[in-house]
Amino acid sequence: MSGVSRLVKQELSDFGSNDRQARVREMAAKIRAEAKAKALGVPTPPVAPPPQQDGVAVPPRKRLPKPPAADQVDKESEDAQKLESLLPSLEQKVSAAEDEADKVGLLAAPLAMEASEELRSVQTAAIRDTERAVKAALSAISLAKREVERRMKEAEAFAPVARESAKGELGKLTSRLEVAQGKIEEHRNVRREHEQSLAAEKLFAELAQRLASVEIDCEKAAMMSEPLAKVLSSDPETISAHEIRECREALRVAQATLAPTTRLIAGKVAGLKGTARKKMQELQERAEASQAILDKAQQIVDEAQSRAAAAPILKQALERLEEVEGHLSEMREAEGPFLMGIEVMPADESATVLQRMDKAAATAQAALADAHKFIGLKMVEIGRFAEGAASSARRELERVKQQMDSGFERVKAFQQETAKRKRQQLVMIVKERIEEAEAGILRLKEAGAELGAADTSGLPEVLERALATELETQNLVTAARRELQERSHEMKAGEAPGPDAMKHNSEMLRTKVRVNYMEAELSKFRKLAKNYEERIKVGRSLTETSTLLKDIEVEVDRLSEQAAGWPQDERPSEEAEKAIAAAQAKLSSATTQVDMKLQTAQGLELKELRGIIARLQKMQSKLDGVKEAARQRTKMVSSQLVRSAGDAVRRAEAAVATLSSAAASPEIPPERLEELNRQAREGLALIGAAQRELTRGQGDAAHLGLEAKVEFARLQLRCKAIERKGRMVADKLSARYESLASEAEVAVRDALRLAARVDDERYDADRLFIELAAGNSDVSVQQITELMAKAEPPVPAELVSLAFKRIAPHGLTRRSFASALADFRRVVRDIVLTDGFEIQSAKRLCKLAPGELLEATGSARMDSTLGLQRVRCRVVRDGVMGWVTEGSAGGTIYLERAAQPVLWCAQGVALRQDMDDASPPVQQLQPGDTLELLQGPVEQRTGSEARVRGVACHEEAVGWLQVRDKNGTILAKLNQHVYRCNEAIAMTDVPDFASCTMVRRIEAGEALELLVDEAEVEPTEGGARRKFRACRDGREGWVTTRGSQGTVYVRHVPKHYICLQAAPMHAGLGAESPVVRVLMPGEAFNAFEEPREVSGGECLTMYKVRSVGSGAEGWVTATGRREVHEWSSRFAVVHAVPLTSALSTNEAVEPFEVHRLLEPGELLELSEQPIEDLTSGSLRVRCTADADALSGWVTVREAGGMLQIRPATAEEIGAAAGGAAPATPPGGAPSTPPANRPW
């Protein structure tokens, strides 16, 4: 057995059956699992690969228990077991067939090598072994196919799931057999193919040698054609006939040897395979490449021969064409003046240009005819040449002929255009004359319009100018008529019939119509001028009357228009009445003048006077209507004023009378007293309304009738009396009500504090609120009344209701309940705050000055030993807790009750958790929000800056550099490693001069920072180099500090700062000095002196507050812009805002009445703190207007954030009261605690 056979058998012996058996078992397990899953209707579970031991699959020891199912499940399981039993044998047979097929490929491997004497014995043995192996493999594949087909037929009787699985698995086996069959088919004719390969090797050597000589001939012919190709591309006229003949001979010889060789190679390729076929195909490709070279060379030779024969003829044709193009160019240039965009050309100039155009067109046409005849003769001459040589020349001549035909068309179009321009010239000449005449007609119309617009005084002069214009226009129209007739005869004589002729005839006809129209206009003007001549005569006699009539008409029309716009309930103004009287006087004067002239007038004058009389009568009728409208409105307004004022006074008298009788009673119940107090306010409002009505009537007193004036005087006396009486009654009732309400409020608050007291004398408001509210969000008046009934002494229900309205007008919520229990005191005498109740053993905490505000945190206790009443308090300013003496047994008072301090937001400000601005915000407060003061004010002045004077190294800018900001952050630091460049020098990437690259140029005066980590380097060329960082742009590199001759390029400089971050440079040391520029990180600054502190710093005032609207607590900061300041009950109106009767501004929720519109600048007295209107989102407050004591609700802030009212300034309050302004304005929060305002 040969070596190859032994190698194949050795490889096949290592191919074991363990792997094959493992795959079969895995496949069978998968088939059983799929069958059971499909029968049960559950997803197919994954099948784990079988366990292996030492690389060999181990069969499972036990099967899974069969799930309970129907007969179908049993059938599926049984068929799956059958499939599992038959698959191993099939797999073994198919694998054996595949092994046989692989064996054939291995045995045939030597035959793929190139045949040679060394491999002859090996390849012969491989042929024998391959043929035997092919027979064995075909037998094994046939046996396996029959077995698979038989099993496929048996699988048709399986259950559905098992059948599908069997078909899939058996199909895979069939595919594998087909693949093995294909491998064998490649080697069935191995012996014959090997013999053909040996024969092809012998033939290949002969053909390769023959083809090599042929390729030499082809290359020779191609090289001989290359000069011809170059000449064709550069100068075809220099082609030599001798060169063409030599190239043709070389091409003939090469083609004679190449053709038979190519046919022989093509015949041998078809029957070969493998390596011999590839070699023969390579020879075929070489032969085809040689043929392509010959074809290209033949094409070049043919082209050269054609060019050589046709070159003289083409040259002559091109010369003729160039001559023709010259004439055509001259023809185009002759038309140039018409193509310059000049729409209107003078007639003489246009005629000259048209003459040149005719001459140029005739010359170009003659040249074209001569050239066309020459081309026809040369086309016949080229027809005698051979077709190959003449085709290129014929194409060139055809192109030239086409260009000449195009020239004929251009000449024809040019001649037509010339004729058209001639006709246009004639029409233009006529149009010029017509336009001149029409311009005269327009001037004549303008003269007629001037006649119509001229007044009587200037009419004679205008008429004289119009007659002169009429004479000039008559001459122009006559000249236009003559020109039209002459040019019409010329156009008819030289124009051929056609569309253009019809167009120009139409234009001439329209021109005639225009001439006729102008003549008609002349006739009209003559009649008009005649009428005006007569009117001038009449106008001179009626000048004065006409002027007066025009003035009267203008004045009466103006008064009539004004009367139409007079309101029905208002009388006309005094100016209108004076204008009516003046118009009547003018009208009477004009009527008298016309009556006198009518006695002697006749003709046109009589007609004009009658027209004037009609106009005067019309104006008198209009003026009478205006006077009647004025009388009616005056009478109506007087009646309305008297009636309105009388009603207002009577309502005020009735209200005051009712109040007087009620206020006379010495004992008035609380509820009745509250009602009377409300009625007193309403009565004052009625008195104010009556006064306004009377004031309005006084303004119109000059225009009232006598009866109205007398009635107004009586009403004024009655109003003054009722005002005195009403003020007295209202003040009396208000004083009684305020006294009772204050007593009730104090009693209820004291009772609530007593109820909220715990064991350690503190107030527990939350505990009491929870007890009273009983799970609700607020405490009702009934619950407070029940609590007050149990108090000692008890508080009557009427007083409780009265106090409840003052304490919580909009409901007693948890937040307002805590505010109601708050007990604030103001220090009236110097007193000491101690840490304990007993003064003997207590430690002094601080001294309280008069005006200091305290909050009592418990009820007062009596020190029986010293006879002092002491109370535990919290200092509002700083929150210190301690005990303070409220009063002594001798009657000395140290503390008095005070209202809870409230602040007001003038601008939007953040409510933060702590005083620090960096603390997180709790809420963003809006303008108009009210805040309860819990602690403060706490003043804090922001830190100062540090600056140093010097110059920036980069730009030589002098100023003060900020080296430390207000927060203490260091912006620039003094650096001892700064150097300054004495003269320009290069910065390189490495210290070695031989291998370095320049990073950039360092300019003289530029600052460098020494990188101390890099040691000094001394190059071999001499000198010293150090590594620096450029302060200007931060680039790093090596710089020569000392040259080879001792020159110093950089020197160390002291007092230089390096910016750590962006630092501003100011113009001065002051806090408000402007910034000159900003130095970026890394830039250097040369300091002249030591840093200095910047004086100033902003003063900040912090308050701990509770928002009245949301209840959120936190700290707010007020700066110099006074974002937060003290609450004041005196407000001023900023924008016009309505005063309404209810809190809500949404009529769908609650109907309300608008009392009146408050004007900007009015002062208001607020009754309580603002509250949010939930229906509109606006902030509303109850107030009383100072102007008329009218009470109601007004908007403090719109939903969009705009304030409608604001706290009044001291100047506004002082101006309203007629006195001096208070020392501390309410518009801003003081930065230091004054004696009477501790926040």
XYZ file of N, CA, C and O in Angstrom, residues 775-903:
516
model
N -61.056 68.013 65.057
C -60.787 67.362 63.778
C -61.023 68.237 62.559
O -60.740 67.823 61.444
N -61.571 69.439 62.722
C -61.809 70.336 61.590
C -60.554 71.164 61.308
O -59.617 71.193 62.095
N -60.605 71.875 60.148
C -59.450 72.684 59.774
C -59.455 74.043 60.443
O -58.442 74.745 60.429
N -60.582 74.462 61.003
C -60.637 75.740 61.692
C -61.591 75.643 62.875
O -62.343 74.675 63.015
N -61.552 76.662 63.727
C -62.398 76.735 64.924
C -63.524 77.708 64.634
O -63.284 78.836 64.162
N -64.750 77.294 64.891
C -65.907 78.135 64.621
C -66.153 79.080 65.788
O -65.658 78.900 66.895
N -66.987 80.100 65.508
C -67.336 81.049 66.550
C -68.152 80.387 67.649
O -68.077 80.755 68.832
N -68.925 79.353 67.290
C -69.714 78.645 68.296
C -68.802 77.919 69.280
O -69.039 77.917 70.491
N -67.710 77.302 68.774
C -66.777 76.607 69.665
C -66.064 77.583 70.588
O -65.851 77.302 71.772
N -65.698 78.772 70.069
C -65.080 79.793 70.916
C -66.070 80.297 71.961
O -65.723 80.535 73.131
N -67.323 80.459 71.540
C -68.353 80.928 72.481
C -68.529 79.944 73.625
O -68.654 80.322 74.803
N -68.552 78.644 73.326
C -68.690 77.642 74.380
C -67.509 77.674 75.326
O -67.657 77.520 76.547
N -66.295 77.897 74.781
C -65.123 77.961 75.644
C -65.174 79.196 76.530
O -64.846 79.141 77.719
N -65.610 80.344 75.941
C -65.659 81.574 76.726
C -66.724 81.519 77.820
O -66.618 82.185 78.844
N -67.760 80.705 77.603
C -68.794 80.568 78.632
C -68.246 79.860 79.877
O -68.756 80.046 80.994
N -67.181 79.055 79.703
C -66.592 78.325 80.820
C -65.452 79.095 81.481
O -64.889 78.644 82.467
N -65.081 80.228 80.885
C -63.948 80.992 81.408
C -64.346 81.705 82.691
O -65.537 81.864 83.020
N -63.352 82.143 83.405
C -63.550 82.902 84.650
C -62.875 84.256 84.534
O -61.646 84.328 84.493
N -63.624 85.351 84.472
C -65.097 85.380 84.368
C -65.537 85.011 82.959
O -64.786 85.211 82.014
N -66.777 84.533 82.803
C -67.260 84.179 81.459
C -67.437 85.423 80.588
O -67.736 86.504 81.078
N -67.271 85.217 79.297
C -67.424 86.297 78.322
C -68.740 86.088 77.592
O -68.995 84.990 77.072
N -69.605 87.101 77.542
C -70.901 86.932 76.864
C -70.721 86.563 75.391
O -69.730 86.916 74.743
N -71.724 85.890 74.894
C -71.659 85.421 73.503
C -71.602 86.577 72.518
O -70.944 86.497 71.475
N -72.336 87.700 72.831
C -72.308 88.839 71.919
C -70.900 89.414 71.801
O -70.432 89.761 70.699
N -70.208 89.514 72.952
C -68.849 90.041 72.905
C -67.886 89.068 72.213
O -66.936 89.476 71.542
N -68.138 87.774 72.435
C -67.288 86.776 71.753
C -67.407 86.915 70.241
O -66.420 86.885 69.498
N -68.643 87.070 69.754
C -68.839 87.234 68.309
C -68.151 88.480 67.804
O -67.533 88.494 66.735
N -68.250 89.564 68.585
C -67.607 90.810 68.189
C -66.090 90.666 68.129
O -65.424 91.103 67.180
N -65.509 90.014 69.159
C -64.054 89.812 69.171
C -63.602 88.859 68.076
O -62.521 89.021 67.491
N -64.411 87.835 67.806
C -64.047 86.842 66.782
C -63.894 87.511 65.418
O -63.004 87.175 64.638
N -64.773 88.471 65.091
C -64.684 89.153 63.794
C -63.419 89.993 63.684
O -62.890 90.176 62.588
N -62.933 90.518 64.827
C -61.698 91.304 64.789
C -60.459 90.418 64.775
O -59.464 90.727 64.128
N -60.526 89.290 65.505
C -59.359 88.400 65.575
C -59.200 87.605 64.280
O -58.096 87.488 63.737
N -60.267 87.033 63.782
C -60.202 86.168 62.588
C -61.362 86.503 61.673
O -62.377 85.804 61.657
N -61.278 87.562 60.888
C -62.408 87.939 60.025
C -62.683 86.928 58.925
O -63.775 86.905 58.381
N -61.681 86.075 58.568
C -61.862 85.102 57.474
C -61.705 83.669 57.961
O -61.356 82.782 57.184
N -61.941 83.420 59.231
C -61.862 82.059 59.749
C -60.658 81.872 60.646
O -59.576 82.400 60.376
N -60.858 81.107 61.728
C -59.805 80.894 62.708
C -59.128 79.561 62.413
O -59.506 78.512 62.933
N -58.104 79.602 61.538
C -57.341 78.403 61.196
C -56.250 78.199 62.251
O -56.101 78.991 63.184
N -55.504 77.105 62.082
C -54.432 76.820 63.040
C -53.414 77.956 63.077
O -52.944 78.351 64.146
N -53.098 78.520 61.881
C -52.107 79.567 61.835
C -52.627 80.858 62.466
O -51.948 81.515 63.257
N -53.881 81.240 62.128
C -54.431 82.459 62.716
C -54.734 82.281 64.195
O -54.699 83.242 64.971
N -54.989 81.036 64.627
C -55.229 80.781 66.048
C -53.942 81.013 66.845
O -53.960 81.620 67.928
N -52.808 80.539 66.286
C -51.539 80.762 66.971
C -51.210 82.253 67.012
O -50.687 82.765 68.012
N -51.533 82.986 65.939
C -51.286 84.426 65.942
C -52.171 85.142 66.957
O -51.766 86.126 67.578
N -53.397 84.642 67.125
C -54.305 85.274 68.083
C -53.798 85.120 69.507
O -54.008 85.999 70.356
N -53.139 83.988 69.821
C -52.619 83.772 71.171
C -51.286 84.469 71.391
O -50.807 84.522 72.526
N -50.671 84.957 70.307
C -49.385 85.633 70.479
C -49.582 86.885 71.322
O -50.501 87.685 71.070
N -48.693 87.032 72.317
C -48.804 88.145 73.271
C -47.520 88.961 73.206
O -46.479 88.540 73.702
N -47.587 90.125 72.540
C -46.407 90.953 72.348
C -46.470 92.151 73.300
O -47.546 92.727 73.534
N -45.298 92.503 73.826
C -45.162 93.642 74.743
C -44.039 94.543 74.227
O -43.076 94.081 73.613
N -44.176 95.833 74.555
C -43.147 96.800 74.186
C -42.576 97.411 75.463
O -43.328 97.788 76.376
N -41.272 97.491 75.558
C -40.596 98.049 76.734
C -40.793 99.566 76.723
O -40.524 100.231 75.714
N -41.264 100.097 77.882
C -41.465 101.548 77.989
C -40.456 102.183 78.942
O -40.301 103.407 78.952
N -39.781 101.351 79.768
C -38.734 101.845 80.660
C -37.551 100.885 80.591
O -37.728 99.720 80.263
N -36.384 101.374 80.931
C -35.213 100.498 80.957
C -35.453 99.394 81.964
O -35.864 99.630 83.104
N -35.166 98.158 81.548
C -35.407 96.998 82.399
C -34.386 95.945 82.023
O -33.833 95.941 80.919
N -34.142 94.987 82.958
C -33.137 93.950 82.756
C -33.842 92.625 82.500
O -34.832 92.296 83.169
N -33.321 91.841 81.555
C -33.811 90.487 81.259
C -32.925 89.505 82.004
O -31.705 89.524 81.865
N -33.541 88.625 82.844
C -32.796 87.648 83.640
C -33.159 86.251 83.199
O -34.166 86.028 82.526
N -32.322 85.292 83.665
C -32.567 83.908 83.273
C -33.517 83.180 84.196
O -33.954 82.080 83.891
N -33.886 83.749 85.343
C -34.786 83.091 86.278
C -35.866 84.031 86.767
O -35.833 85.250 86.557
N -36.867 83.441 87.417
C -37.989 84.233 87.918
C -37.578 85.083 89.111
O -37.906 86.268 89.178
N -36.883 84.465 90.031
C -36.491 85.191 91.242
C -35.286 86.065 90.940
O -34.245 85.588 90.497
N -35.477 87.351 91.213
C -34.445 88.317 90.837
C -33.183 88.129 91.670
O -32.056 88.284 91.163
N -33.335 87.727 92.974
C -32.172 87.617 93.843
C -31.186 86.581 93.319
O -29.968 86.761 93.400
N -31.692 85.489 92.813
C -30.806 84.400 92.371
C -30.625 84.340 90.852
O -29.889 83.497 90.353
N -31.311 85.196 90.122
C -31.249 85.116 88.655
C -30.002 85.802 88.122
O -29.430 86.688 88.764
N -29.583 85.386 86.967
C -28.419 85.956 86.290
C -28.889 86.923 85.207
O -29.821 86.639 84.457
N -28.261 88.041 85.131
C -28.623 89.057 84.151
C -28.187 88.618 82.740
O -27.042 88.238 82.520
N -29.164 88.685 81.803
C -28.867 88.307 80.412
C -28.537 89.523 79.564
O -27.551 89.535 78.833
N -29.392 90.547 79.624
C -29.139 91.757 78.845
C -30.041 92.856 79.359
O -30.976 92.613 80.129
N -29.738 94.054 78.937
C -30.554 95.210 79.290
C -31.428 95.555 78.102
O -30.978 95.643 76.966
N -32.727 95.789 78.415
C -33.696 96.096 77.375
C -33.962 97.591 77.387
O -34.306 98.170 78.428
N -33.836 98.206 76.224
C -34.057 99.637 76.094
C -35.505 99.907 75.726
O -36.209 99.029 75.198
N -36.013 101.103 75.989
C -37.377 101.447 75.591
C -37.567 101.265 74.088
O -36.698 101.616 73.289
N -38.704 100.713 73.737
C -38.996 100.424 72.340
C -38.696 99.004 71.936
O -39.135 98.553 70.868
N -37.965 98.250 72.754
C -37.652 96.851 72.443
C -38.942 96.044 72.466
O -39.798 96.218 73.331
N -39.095 95.136 71.484
C -40.304 94.333 71.355
C -40.051 92.948 71.918
O -39.042 92.311 71.611
N -41.015 92.465 72.759
C -40.922 91.163 73.402
C -42.182 90.376 73.086
O -43.257 90.949 72.875
N -42.040 89.051 73.124
C -43.197 88.161 72.993
C -43.308 87.344 74.275
O -42.387 86.605 74.642
N -44.440 87.508 74.961
C -44.677 86.765 76.194
C -44.968 85.317 75.856
O -45.873 85.022 75.079
N -44.210 84.402 76.438
C -44.389 82.967 76.181
C -45.193 82.284 77.277
O -45.380 81.075 77.232
N -45.646 83.032 78.257
C -46.462 82.480 79.327
C -47.207 83.599 80.036
O -47.076 84.785 79.698
N -48.006 83.221 81.009
C -48.769 84.234 81.745
C -47.877 84.864 82.813
O -46.849 84.331 83.220
N -48.305 86.044 83.247
C -47.532 86.792 84.248
C -47.678 86.154 85.636
O -48.718 85.570 85.971
N -46.594 86.233 86.408
C -46.591 85.710 87.780
C -46.154 86.833 88.730
O -45.371 87.703 88.370
N -46.714 86.767 89.940
C -46.435 87.807 90.942
C -45.350 87.320 91.897
O -45.446 86.222 92.454
N -44.291 88.123 92.019
C -43.235 87.856 93.003
C -43.667 88.560 94.295
O -43.527 89.778 94.457
N -44.272 87.756 95.180
C -44.837 88.334 96.411
C -43.765 88.946 97.298
O -44.049 89.866 98.077
N -42.572 88.457 97.206
C -41.503 88.982 98.074
C -41.185 90.431 97.728
O -41.070 91.292 98.620
N -41.034 90.714 96.444
C -40.666 92.057 96.013
C -41.858 92.866 95.510
O -41.718 94.055 95.206
N -43.018 92.178 95.391
C -44.193 92.889 94.898
C -44.083 93.249 93.421
O -44.562 94.306 93.001
N -43.454 92.381 92.646
C -43.267 92.637 91.217
C -44.019 91.575 90.408
O -44.041 90.394 90.777
N -44.622 92.014 89.320
C -45.289 91.087 88.403
C -44.332 90.826 87.241
O -43.960 91.749 86.511
N -43.935 89.548 87.104
C -42.927 89.191 86.098
C -43.523 88.212 85.093
O -44.458 87.473 85.416
N -42.976 88.241 83.880
C -43.485 87.401 82.798
C -42.298 86.866 82.003
O -41.279 87.547 81.839
N -42.453 85.630 81.533
C -41.396 84.996 80.711
C -41.583 85.460 79.270
O -42.674 85.343 78.699
N -40.516 85.970 78.657
C -40.601 86.583 77.321
C -39.456 86.106 76.424
O -38.439 85.578 76.899
N -39.673 86.354 75.150
C -38.640 86.126 74.120
C -38.380 87.450 73.421
O -39.308 88.097 72.924
N -37.106 87.835 73.397
C -36.744 89.077 72.718
C -36.841 88.843 71.206
O -36.182 87.949 70.660
N -37.685 89.626 70.538
C -37.906 89.426 69.112
C -36.643 89.701 68.308
O -36.360 89.038 67.317
N -35.838 90.652 68.751
C -34.668 91.049 67.972
C -33.671 89.917 67.812
O -33.185 89.655 66.731
N -33.347 89.201 68.926
C -32.323 88.158 68.844
C -32.783 86.810 69.346
O -32.004 85.859 69.359
N -34.050 86.675 69.810
C -34.584 85.394 70.237
C -34.144 84.946 71.622
O -34.371 83.790 71.990
N -33.546 85.819 72.428
C -33.106 85.438 73.769
C -34.334 85.279 74.676
O -35.244 86.120 74.669
N -34.365 84.194 75.463
C -35.471 83.903 76.370
C -35.061 84.288 77.794
O -33.903 84.109 78.198
N -36.042 84.805 78.536
C -35.761 85.146 79.926
C -36.979 85.742 80.609
O -38.082 85.772 80.047
N -36.752 86.205 81.843
C -37.828 86.798 82.640
C -37.599 88.289 82.732
O -36.482 88.775 82.858
N -38.745 89.062 82.712
C -38.674 90.503 82.781
C -39.830 91.001 83.650
O -40.895 90.378 83.696
N -39.614 92.105 84.340
C -40.632 92.680 85.212
C -41.616 93.471 84.366
O -41.234 94.346 83.590
N -42.921 93.148 84.520
C -43.962 93.831 83.760
C -44.450 95.082 84.501
O -44.729 96.098 83.877
N -44.537 94.990 85.825
C -44.990 96.128 86.618
C -44.716 95.880 88.088
O -44.475 94.749 88.527
N -44.742 96.960 88.848
C -44.484 96.855 90.288
C -45.756 97.141 91.067
O -46.767 97.620 90.517
N -45.706 96.840 92.345
C -46.877 97.067 93.198
C -47.171 98.546 93.333
O -48.316 98.950 93.604
N -46.159 99.383 93.148
C -46.361 100.818 93.257
C -46.991 101.445 92.020
O -47.202 102.656 91.989
N -47.273 100.650 90.983
C -47.921 101.173 89.784
C -46.974 101.506 88.648
O -47.411 102.021 87.610
N -45.699 101.236 88.811
C -44.742 101.508 87.731
C -44.909 100.465 86.627
O -44.888 99.255 86.886
N -45.073 100.918 85.415
C -45.281 100.040 84.254
C -43.996 100.005 83.430
O -43.458 101.062 83.057
N -43.503 98.782 83.189
C -42.301 98.608 82.369
C -42.625 98.097 80.955
O -41.868 98.337 80.021
N -43.728 97.361 80.841
C -44.117 96.804 79.541
C -45.550 97.212 79.248
O -46.377 97.332 80.159
N -45.841 97.408 77.970
C -47.207 97.643 77.540
C -47.516 96.709 76.377
O -46.621 96.255 75.669
N -48.803 96.431 76.193
C -49.199 95.530 75.123
C -48.923 96.171 73.765
O -49.054 97.386 73.599
N -48.560 95.326 72.818
C -48.243 95.792 71.459
C -48.819 94.820 70.441
O -49.052 93.638 70.742
N -49.073 95.321 69.260
C -49.584 94.473 68.174
C -48.459 93.601 67.618
O -47.276 93.920 67.745
N -48.879 92.504 67.030
C -47.887 91.603 66.445
C -47.187 92.293 65.273
O -47.840 92.859 64.394
N -45.852 92.307 65.221
C -45.140 92.980 64.124
C -45.324 92.226 62.811
O -45.223 90.996 62.760
N -45.608 92.971 61.764
C -45.862 92.399 60.447
C -44.993 93.135 59.432
O -44.829 94.357 59.507
N -44.438 92.389 58.479
C -43.633 92.945 57.388
C -44.395 92.807 56.076
O -45.341 92.019 55.971
